[in-house]
Amino acid sequence: MGQQEQVATSLADAVGEEIGSSLAAVDAELARRYPGDPGTRQPVHTVYVPGDAFTSGTIRSWGDRALAALDEHAPDAASFAAVLGIPDALAAPVHDRVRAKLEREPVEDLRIDFEDGYGLRPDAEEDETAARAARLVAEAYANGTAAPYMGIRTKCMEAAVRDRAIRTTDVFLTGLMRAGGLPDGLVLTLPKVTYPEQVAAFVRLLEAFEETHGLPAGRLGFEIQIETSQSILAADGTAAVARMIDAARGRATGLHYGTFDYSACVGVSAAYQASDHPAADHAKAVMQVAAAGTGVRVCDGSTNVLPVGPTDRVHEAWRLHHGLTRRALARAYYQGWDMHPGHLPTRYAAVYAFYREGMEQAAARLAAYVAKAGGDVMDEPATAKALSGYLLRGIDCGALDTAEVARLTGLTRADLDGFATPRRAGLTVASG
């Protein structure tokens, strides 16, 4: 023990109090605008089904069709891994988990579409379809056949279809209320948003519904679909998507990129419209920065190349989809849109390989951080947050088991949650 240091200060307490007072408004603004990740499960994909095609058997049908595609075009772990370039060590674990997922929970998030996939119909027909969708969703949650997340995509808030969007939303939500109430996994998607005022208008619609039914304020949230150039860069040069999040007043749950509408909007020819086009990367980078810290999740778009036809064509489409999914995961886009049952095997294969190949390293780094053991990588609290989030996402989607993560890290699920969402767990994460 050395000599004890003498601690002295020069400033009066009033100085700190004055500074604290001057920043009180900023503190409140930071807490309001940047609450951090909600700490809830994020689905790995959103499946898109036109309103008139949705039935009580849709989810099971997608799983069965995906399994049939595997049986026909890659009947075992080795052949499936060879098509996608999955390492031999991961071939069996990934294949087995993909099949188990398709049997148990083939769809994590399902959106019943009343926009582009449904088109313009007579009002009476869309009313009937929306009411039917509400009944089927309520029945699915009641009998245990629902996806973890389900909901609708309405038409947009532009003048030509605004009234139809309002009415379909009303019919669907009213149907759910009459069937017993809003399910916890309910999701609404607002497409083709161009101005923040359109987001504010949708907020007003949801507020009115909540007031009418005596629901808690803020019960209804929604995703904002980014499909126009104006939603990324406004006429005044600002990032409109950031103002859209603010206009949602805490109700925005996600920003979903619309691959084909956005590509067409900025003039990309049809042959080159894809989620890895530079125009797409720019839009998604702006979305990602705008959403960071707000609790709003980002979601990639889809590919329109379907895995159908002879085996060589299916394999080509699988490789494309698998590669796009892996690319998105590496760029922290943990969710994307799937448009065909044949996309499910490659969605889950890409996701499961991503988490399983990094599990041991992530677990070791987190365990070393907790034990303050050091090692060849010097991690900080922010990295511990990322490591925990990575492991939790793997557990939630079925890529990893809670028990194996606990064995490797020595941490419980509650421990991981605490590191992943420290502000919500009452912890403080320093940065450096």
Coordinates of C-alpha atoms in Angstrom, one line a residue:
M1 CA 0.0 0.0 0.0
G2 CA 1.4 3.4 -1.0
Q3 CA 0.8 6.7 0.6
Q4 CA -2.9 7.7 0.8
E5 CA -3.6 10.5 -1.6
Q6 CA -5.2 13.8 -0.4
V7 CA -8.3 14.5 -2.4
A8 CA -9.2 18.1 -3.0
T9 CA -11.7 20.0 -5.1
S10 CA -12.1 23.6 -6.2
L11 CA -15.7 23.9 -7.4
A12 CA -18.7 24.5 -5.3
D13 CA -21.6 22.0 -5.4
A14 CA -23.7 24.8 -7.0
V15 CA -21.6 24.4 -10.2
G16 CA -22.7 20.8 -10.7
E17 CA -26.2 21.6 -9.8
E18 CA -26.2 24.4 -12.4
I19 CA -24.9 22.1 -15.1
G20 CA -27.4 19.4 -14.2
S21 CA -30.2 21.9 -14.4
S22 CA -29.1 23.2 -17.8
L23 CA -29.1 19.6 -19.2
A24 CA -32.3 18.5 -17.6
A25 CA -34.3 19.0 -20.8
V26 CA -31.6 17.2 -22.8
D27 CA -31.7 14.3 -20.4
A28 CA -35.5 14.0 -20.8
E29 CA -35.1 14.2 -24.6
L30 CA -32.5 11.5 -24.7
A31 CA -34.7 9.2 -22.6
R32 CA -37.7 9.9 -24.8
R33 CA -36.1 9.6 -28.2
Y34 CA -33.5 6.9 -27.4
P35 CA -35.0 4.4 -25.0
G36 CA -32.9 1.5 -26.4
D37 CA -33.9 -1.9 -27.7
P38 CA -37.2 -3.1 -26.2
G39 CA -35.6 -6.4 -25.3
T40 CA -38.4 -8.4 -26.9
R41 CA -38.0 -11.1 -29.6
Q42 CA -37.5 -9.9 -33.1
P43 CA -38.6 -12.4 -35.8
V44 CA -36.1 -13.4 -38.4
H45 CA -38.5 -12.8 -41.2
T46 CA -41.9 -11.6 -42.3
V47 CA -43.9 -13.8 -44.6
Y48 CA -46.1 -12.0 -47.0
V49 CA -49.5 -13.5 -48.0
P50 CA -52.3 -11.7 -50.0
G51 CA -55.5 -11.2 -48.1
D52 CA -57.6 -13.3 -50.3
A53 CA -55.1 -16.2 -50.2
F54 CA -54.8 -16.4 -46.4
T55 CA -56.6 -19.3 -44.8
S56 CA -56.5 -21.1 -41.4
G57 CA -54.0 -23.6 -43.0
T58 CA -51.6 -21.1 -44.5
I59 CA -48.9 -21.3 -41.9
R60 CA -48.9 -25.1 -41.8
S61 CA -49.1 -25.2 -45.6
W62 CA -45.9 -23.1 -45.9
G63 CA -44.1 -25.4 -43.5
D64 CA -45.2 -28.5 -45.4
R65 CA -44.3 -27.0 -48.8
A66 CA -40.9 -26.0 -47.5
L67 CA -40.3 -29.5 -46.2
A68 CA -41.4 -31.0 -49.5
A69 CA -38.9 -28.8 -51.3
L70 CA -36.1 -30.0 -49.0
D71 CA -37.1 -33.7 -49.6
E72 CA -37.1 -33.1 -53.4
H73 CA -34.1 -30.9 -53.9
A74 CA -31.8 -31.6 -50.9
P75 CA -32.9 -34.7 -49.1
D76 CA -30.1 -34.9 -46.6
A77 CA -27.7 -32.7 -44.6
A78 CA -24.8 -33.3 -46.9
S79 CA -26.6 -32.3 -50.1
F80 CA -28.2 -29.3 -48.5
A81 CA -24.9 -28.1 -47.1
A82 CA -23.2 -28.6 -50.5
V83 CA -25.8 -26.4 -52.3
L84 CA -25.4 -23.5 -49.8
G85 CA -21.7 -23.9 -49.0
I86 CA -22.3 -24.6 -45.3
P87 CA -19.2 -26.1 -43.6
D88 CA -19.2 -29.8 -43.0
A89 CA -19.1 -29.3 -39.2
L90 CA -22.4 -27.4 -39.3
A91 CA -24.1 -29.4 -42.0
A92 CA -26.0 -31.8 -39.7
P93 CA -26.8 -29.4 -36.9
V94 CA -28.2 -26.8 -39.3
H95 CA -30.1 -29.3 -41.4
D96 CA -31.7 -30.9 -38.4
R97 CA -32.7 -27.6 -36.8
V98 CA -34.1 -26.3 -40.1
R99 CA -36.3 -29.4 -40.5
A100 CA -37.4 -29.2 -36.8
K101 CA -38.2 -25.5 -37.2
L102 CA -40.3 -26.1 -40.3
E103 CA -42.2 -28.8 -38.5
R104 CA -42.7 -26.8 -35.3
E105 CA -42.8 -23.1 -36.2
P106 CA -42.4 -22.5 -40.0
V107 CA -43.4 -18.9 -39.9
E108 CA -42.3 -16.4 -37.2
D109 CA -44.1 -13.3 -38.5
L110 CA -47.0 -13.3 -41.0
R111 CA -48.4 -10.2 -42.7
I112 CA -51.8 -10.5 -44.4
D113 CA -51.5 -8.1 -47.3
F114 CA -54.2 -5.6 -48.4
E115 CA -51.8 -3.5 -50.5
D116 CA -49.8 -4.5 -53.6
G117 CA -50.4 -8.2 -53.1
Y118 CA -54.1 -7.7 -52.9
G119 CA -54.8 -4.8 -55.2
L120 CA -57.9 -2.7 -55.7
R121 CA -61.1 -4.5 -55.1
P122 CA -64.7 -3.5 -54.6
D123 CA -65.2 -2.1 -51.1
A124 CA -67.6 -4.8 -50.1
E125 CA -65.1 -7.5 -51.1
E126 CA -62.2 -5.9 -49.1
D127 CA -64.5 -5.4 -46.1
E128 CA -65.3 -9.1 -46.2
T129 CA -61.7 -10.2 -46.6
A130 CA -60.6 -7.9 -43.7
A131 CA -63.3 -9.3 -41.4
R132 CA -62.4 -12.8 -42.4
A133 CA -58.7 -12.1 -41.7
A134 CA -59.5 -10.9 -38.2
R135 CA -61.6 -14.0 -37.5
L136 CA -58.9 -16.3 -38.7
V137 CA -56.1 -14.5 -36.8
A138 CA -58.2 -14.6 -33.6
E139 CA -58.9 -18.3 -34.0
A140 CA -55.2 -19.0 -34.7
Y141 CA -54.2 -17.4 -31.4
A142 CA -57.0 -19.1 -29.6
N143 CA -56.1 -22.6 -30.8
G144 CA -52.3 -22.3 -30.7
T145 CA -51.7 -22.4 -34.5
A146 CA -50.7 -18.7 -34.8
A147 CA -47.3 -17.4 -35.7
P148 CA -45.6 -15.5 -32.8
Y149 CA -46.4 -12.3 -34.8
M150 CA -49.3 -11.7 -37.1
G151 CA -51.1 -8.8 -38.6
I152 CA -52.0 -6.8 -41.8
R153 CA -50.4 -4.4 -44.2
T154 CA -53.0 -1.9 -45.2
K155 CA -53.0 0.4 -48.2
C156 CA -51.0 3.7 -47.7
M157 CA -52.1 7.1 -46.5
E158 CA -52.0 8.7 -50.0
A159 CA -55.3 10.4 -51.1
A160 CA -56.4 7.8 -53.6
V161 CA -56.5 4.9 -51.2
R162 CA -56.5 6.7 -47.8
D163 CA -60.2 6.0 -47.0
R164 CA -59.7 2.4 -47.9
A165 CA -56.7 2.1 -45.6
I166 CA -58.6 3.6 -42.7
R167 CA -61.6 1.3 -43.2
T168 CA -59.6 -1.9 -43.6
T169 CA -57.7 -1.1 -40.4
D170 CA -60.9 -0.4 -38.6
V171 CA -62.6 -3.6 -39.9
F172 CA -59.7 -5.8 -39.0
L173 CA -59.1 -4.3 -35.5
T174 CA -62.8 -4.2 -34.7
G175 CA -63.1 -7.9 -35.7
L176 CA -60.2 -8.8 -33.3
M177 CA -61.9 -6.9 -30.5
R178 CA -65.2 -8.6 -31.1
A179 CA -63.4 -12.0 -31.1
G180 CA -61.9 -11.4 -27.7
G181 CA -59.3 -8.6 -27.9
L182 CA -56.0 -7.7 -29.5
P183 CA -53.4 -10.5 -29.4
D184 CA -50.0 -9.8 -28.0
G185 CA -48.3 -10.6 -31.3
L186 CA -50.4 -8.2 -33.3
V187 CA -48.4 -6.2 -35.9
L188 CA -49.6 -3.5 -38.3
T189 CA -47.6 -2.3 -41.4
L190 CA -48.1 1.1 -43.0
P191 CA -46.6 1.1 -46.6
K192 CA -45.3 3.7 -49.0
V193 CA -44.7 6.4 -46.4
T194 CA -43.4 9.6 -48.0
Y195 CA -44.0 12.3 -45.4
P196 CA -43.9 12.3 -41.6
E197 CA -47.4 13.7 -41.7
Q198 CA -48.7 10.4 -43.1
V199 CA -47.2 8.7 -40.0
A200 CA -48.9 11.2 -37.8
A201 CA -52.2 10.6 -39.5
F202 CA -51.9 6.8 -38.9
V203 CA -51.1 7.6 -35.2
R204 CA -54.3 9.6 -35.0
L205 CA -56.3 6.7 -36.5
L206 CA -54.9 4.3 -33.8
E207 CA -55.5 6.8 -31.1
A208 CA -59.1 7.1 -32.1
F209 CA -59.5 3.3 -32.1
E210 CA -58.0 3.0 -28.6
E211 CA -60.2 5.8 -27.3
T212 CA -63.3 4.2 -28.8
H213 CA -62.6 0.8 -27.2
G214 CA -61.1 2.0 -23.9
L215 CA -57.7 0.6 -24.7
P216 CA -54.5 1.8 -23.0
A217 CA -52.9 4.7 -24.9
G218 CA -50.1 3.4 -27.1
R219 CA -51.4 -0.2 -27.2
L220 CA -51.3 -0.2 -31.0
G221 CA -47.9 0.1 -32.7
F222 CA -46.9 -0.2 -36.3
E223 CA -44.1 -0.7 -38.8
I224 CA -43.2 2.0 -41.3
Q225 CA -42.4 0.6 -44.7
I226 CA -39.7 2.6 -46.5
E227 CA -40.4 2.3 -50.3
T228 CA -39.9 5.9 -51.6
S229 CA -36.8 8.0 -52.1
Q230 CA -38.5 10.9 -50.3
S231 CA -38.7 8.8 -47.1
I232 CA -34.9 8.7 -47.0
L233 CA -34.0 12.2 -48.3
A234 CA -36.7 14.9 -48.0
A235 CA -37.0 17.9 -50.3
D236 CA -35.1 20.0 -47.7
G237 CA -32.2 17.6 -47.6
T238 CA -33.0 16.1 -44.2
A239 CA -33.4 12.4 -43.4
A240 CA -37.2 12.1 -43.5
V241 CA -37.1 8.6 -42.0
A242 CA -35.8 10.1 -38.7
R243 CA -38.7 12.6 -38.6
M244 CA -41.1 9.7 -39.3
I245 CA -39.9 7.9 -36.2
D246 CA -40.5 11.0 -34.2
A247 CA -43.9 11.5 -35.8
A248 CA -44.9 8.0 -34.6
R249 CA -44.7 9.3 -31.0
G250 CA -43.4 6.0 -29.6
R251 CA -45.6 3.7 -31.7
A252 CA -43.1 2.8 -34.4
T253 CA -41.9 -0.7 -34.0
G254 CA -39.9 -1.3 -37.2
L255 CA -38.6 0.2 -40.4
H256 CA -39.1 -2.3 -43.3
Y257 CA -37.3 -1.8 -46.6
G258 CA -39.3 -2.3 -49.7
T259 CA -36.8 -3.6 -52.3
F260 CA -38.8 -3.2 -55.5
D261 CA -40.8 -0.1 -54.9
Y262 CA -37.7 1.8 -53.6
S263 CA -35.5 0.5 -56.5
A264 CA -38.0 1.6 -59.1
C265 CA -38.4 5.0 -57.3
V266 CA -34.7 5.8 -57.8
G267 CA -34.7 4.5 -61.4
V268 CA -33.0 1.1 -61.0
S269 CA -34.0 -1.1 -63.9
A270 CA -35.9 -4.3 -63.2
A271 CA -33.0 -6.7 -63.9
Y272 CA -30.9 -5.0 -61.1
Q273 CA -33.5 -4.5 -58.4
A274 CA -32.2 -6.4 -55.4
S275 CA -31.5 -5.9 -51.7
D276 CA -27.7 -5.8 -52.3
H277 CA -27.8 -2.9 -54.9
P278 CA -25.9 0.2 -53.9
A279 CA -29.1 2.2 -53.8
A280 CA -30.6 -0.3 -51.4
D281 CA -27.5 -0.3 -49.2
H282 CA -27.6 3.5 -49.0
A283 CA -31.3 3.6 -48.0
K284 CA -30.8 0.8 -45.4
A285 CA -27.8 2.5 -43.9
V286 CA -29.8 5.7 -43.4
M287 CA -32.7 3.7 -41.9
Q288 CA -30.2 1.9 -39.6
V289 CA -28.7 5.1 -38.3
A290 CA -32.1 6.8 -37.9
A291 CA -33.4 3.9 -35.9
A292 CA -30.3 3.3 -33.7
G293 CA -31.2 3.6 -30.0
T294 CA -34.8 4.4 -30.6
G295 CA -36.1 0.9 -30.0
V296 CA -37.3 0.8 -33.6
R297 CA -36.0 -2.4 -35.4
V298 CA -34.9 -2.5 -39.1
C299 CA -35.9 -5.1 -41.6
D300 CA -34.5 -6.0 -45.0
G301 CA -36.6 -6.5 -48.1
S302 CA -37.2 -9.6 -50.2
T303 CA -36.0 -11.3 -53.4
N304 CA -38.5 -12.0 -56.1
V305 CA -36.4 -14.9 -57.5
L306 CA -38.5 -17.9 -56.4
P307 CA -37.1 -21.4 -55.8
V308 CA -39.4 -23.2 -58.2
G309 CA -38.9 -25.5 -61.2
P310 CA -36.2 -28.1 -61.8
T311 CA -33.6 -28.8 -59.1
D312 CA -30.8 -26.8 -60.7
R313 CA -33.0 -23.8 -60.8
V314 CA -34.2 -24.3 -57.2
H315 CA -30.6 -24.6 -56.1
E316 CA -29.6 -21.4 -57.9
A317 CA -32.5 -19.5 -56.2
W318 CA -31.6 -21.0 -52.9
R319 CA -28.0 -19.9 -53.2
L320 CA -29.1 -16.3 -54.0
H321 CA -31.5 -16.1 -51.1
H322 CA -29.1 -17.7 -48.7
G323 CA -26.3 -15.3 -49.7
L324 CA -28.6 -12.2 -49.4
T325 CA -29.7 -13.4 -46.0
R326 CA -26.2 -13.9 -44.8
R327 CA -25.1 -10.5 -46.2
A328 CA -28.0 -8.8 -44.3
L329 CA -27.1 -10.6 -41.0
A330 CA -23.5 -9.4 -41.2
R331 CA -24.9 -5.9 -41.7
A332 CA -27.1 -6.1 -38.6
Y333 CA -30.3 -6.5 -40.5
Y334 CA -31.6 -9.5 -38.6
Q335 CA -35.0 -9.7 -40.3
G336 CA -36.1 -9.8 -43.9
W337 CA -39.2 -10.5 -46.0
D338 CA -39.9 -14.0 -47.6
M339 CA -42.4 -14.3 -50.4
H340 CA -42.5 -18.1 -51.0
P341 CA -42.5 -21.3 -48.9
G342 CA -39.3 -22.3 -50.8
H343 CA -37.5 -19.4 -49.2
L344 CA -38.0 -20.8 -45.7
P345 CA -35.2 -23.5 -45.8
T346 CA -32.6 -21.0 -46.9
R347 CA -33.8 -18.3 -44.5
Y348 CA -33.4 -20.7 -41.5
A349 CA -30.2 -22.3 -42.9
A350 CA -28.5 -18.9 -43.2
V351 CA -29.7 -17.7 -39.8
Y352 CA -28.8 -20.9 -38.0
A353 CA -25.4 -21.2 -39.5
F354 CA -24.7 -17.5 -38.7
Y355 CA -25.4 -18.1 -35.0
R356 CA -24.0 -21.6 -34.6
E357 CA -20.7 -20.8 -36.2
G358 CA -20.1 -17.8 -33.9
M359 CA -21.6 -19.3 -30.7
E360 CA -18.5 -20.6 -29.0
Q361 CA -16.4 -17.5 -29.7
A362 CA -19.2 -15.1 -28.6
A363 CA -19.8 -17.2 -25.4
A364 CA -16.1 -17.3 -24.6
R365 CA -15.7 -13.6 -25.0
L366 CA -18.8 -12.9 -22.9
A367 CA -17.7 -15.3 -20.1
A368 CA -14.2 -13.7 -20.1
Y369 CA -15.7 -10.3 -19.8
V370 CA -17.9 -11.3 -16.9
A371 CA -15.0 -12.9 -15.2
K372 CA -12.7 -10.0 -16.0
A373 CA -10.3 -12.6 -17.3
G374 CA -8.9 -10.7 -20.2
G375 CA -7.6 -12.5 -23.3
D376 CA -6.6 -11.6 -26.8
V377 CA -9.5 -9.3 -27.3
M378 CA -10.2 -6.4 -24.9
D379 CA -14.0 -6.0 -24.7
E380 CA -16.0 -3.2 -23.3
P381 CA -19.6 -3.0 -21.9
A382 CA -20.9 -2.1 -25.3
T383 CA -19.4 -5.2 -26.8
A384 CA -20.8 -7.3 -24.0
K385 CA -24.2 -5.9 -24.9
A386 CA -23.6 -7.0 -28.6
L387 CA -22.4 -10.4 -27.6
S388 CA -25.4 -11.0 -25.4
G389 CA -27.8 -9.8 -28.1
Y390 CA -26.2 -12.1 -30.5
L391 CA -26.7 -15.2 -28.3
L392 CA -30.3 -14.1 -27.4
R393 CA -31.2 -13.8 -31.0
G394 CA -29.8 -17.3 -31.7
I395 CA -31.9 -18.7 -28.8
D396 CA -35.1 -17.0 -29.8
C397 CA -35.1 -18.3 -33.4
G398 CA -34.1 -21.8 -32.5
A399 CA -30.5 -21.7 -33.7
L400 CA -29.1 -22.2 -30.2
D401 CA -30.4 -23.9 -27.0
T402 CA -30.6 -22.0 -23.7
A403 CA -28.8 -24.9 -22.0
E404 CA -25.8 -24.9 -24.3
V405 CA -25.4 -21.2 -24.1
A406 CA -25.6 -21.4 -20.3
R407 CA -23.0 -24.1 -20.3
L408 CA -20.6 -22.1 -22.4
T409 CA -21.1 -18.7 -20.6
G410 CA -22.2 -19.7 -17.1
L411 CA -25.0 -17.2 -17.5
T412 CA -28.8 -17.5 -17.3
R413 CA -31.3 -16.1 -19.7
A414 CA -32.0 -13.3 -17.2
D415 CA -28.2 -12.5 -17.1
L416 CA -28.1 -12.3 -20.9
D417 CA -31.1 -10.0 -20.9
G418 CA -29.4 -7.7 -18.4
F419 CA -26.3 -7.3 -20.6
A420 CA -28.3 -7.0 -23.8
T421 CA -30.7 -4.3 -22.5
P422 CA -28.8 -2.7 -19.6
R423 CA -30.9 0.5 -19.4
R424 CA -34.0 -1.5 -19.0
A425 CA -32.4 -3.8 -16.5
G426 CA -31.2 -0.8 -14.4
L427 CA -27.5 -1.2 -15.4
T428 CA -25.2 1.4 -16.8
V429 CA -23.2 0.8 -19.9
A430 CA -20.1 3.0 -20.3
S431 CA -18.5 3.7 -23.6
G432 CA -14.9 4.1 -24.5

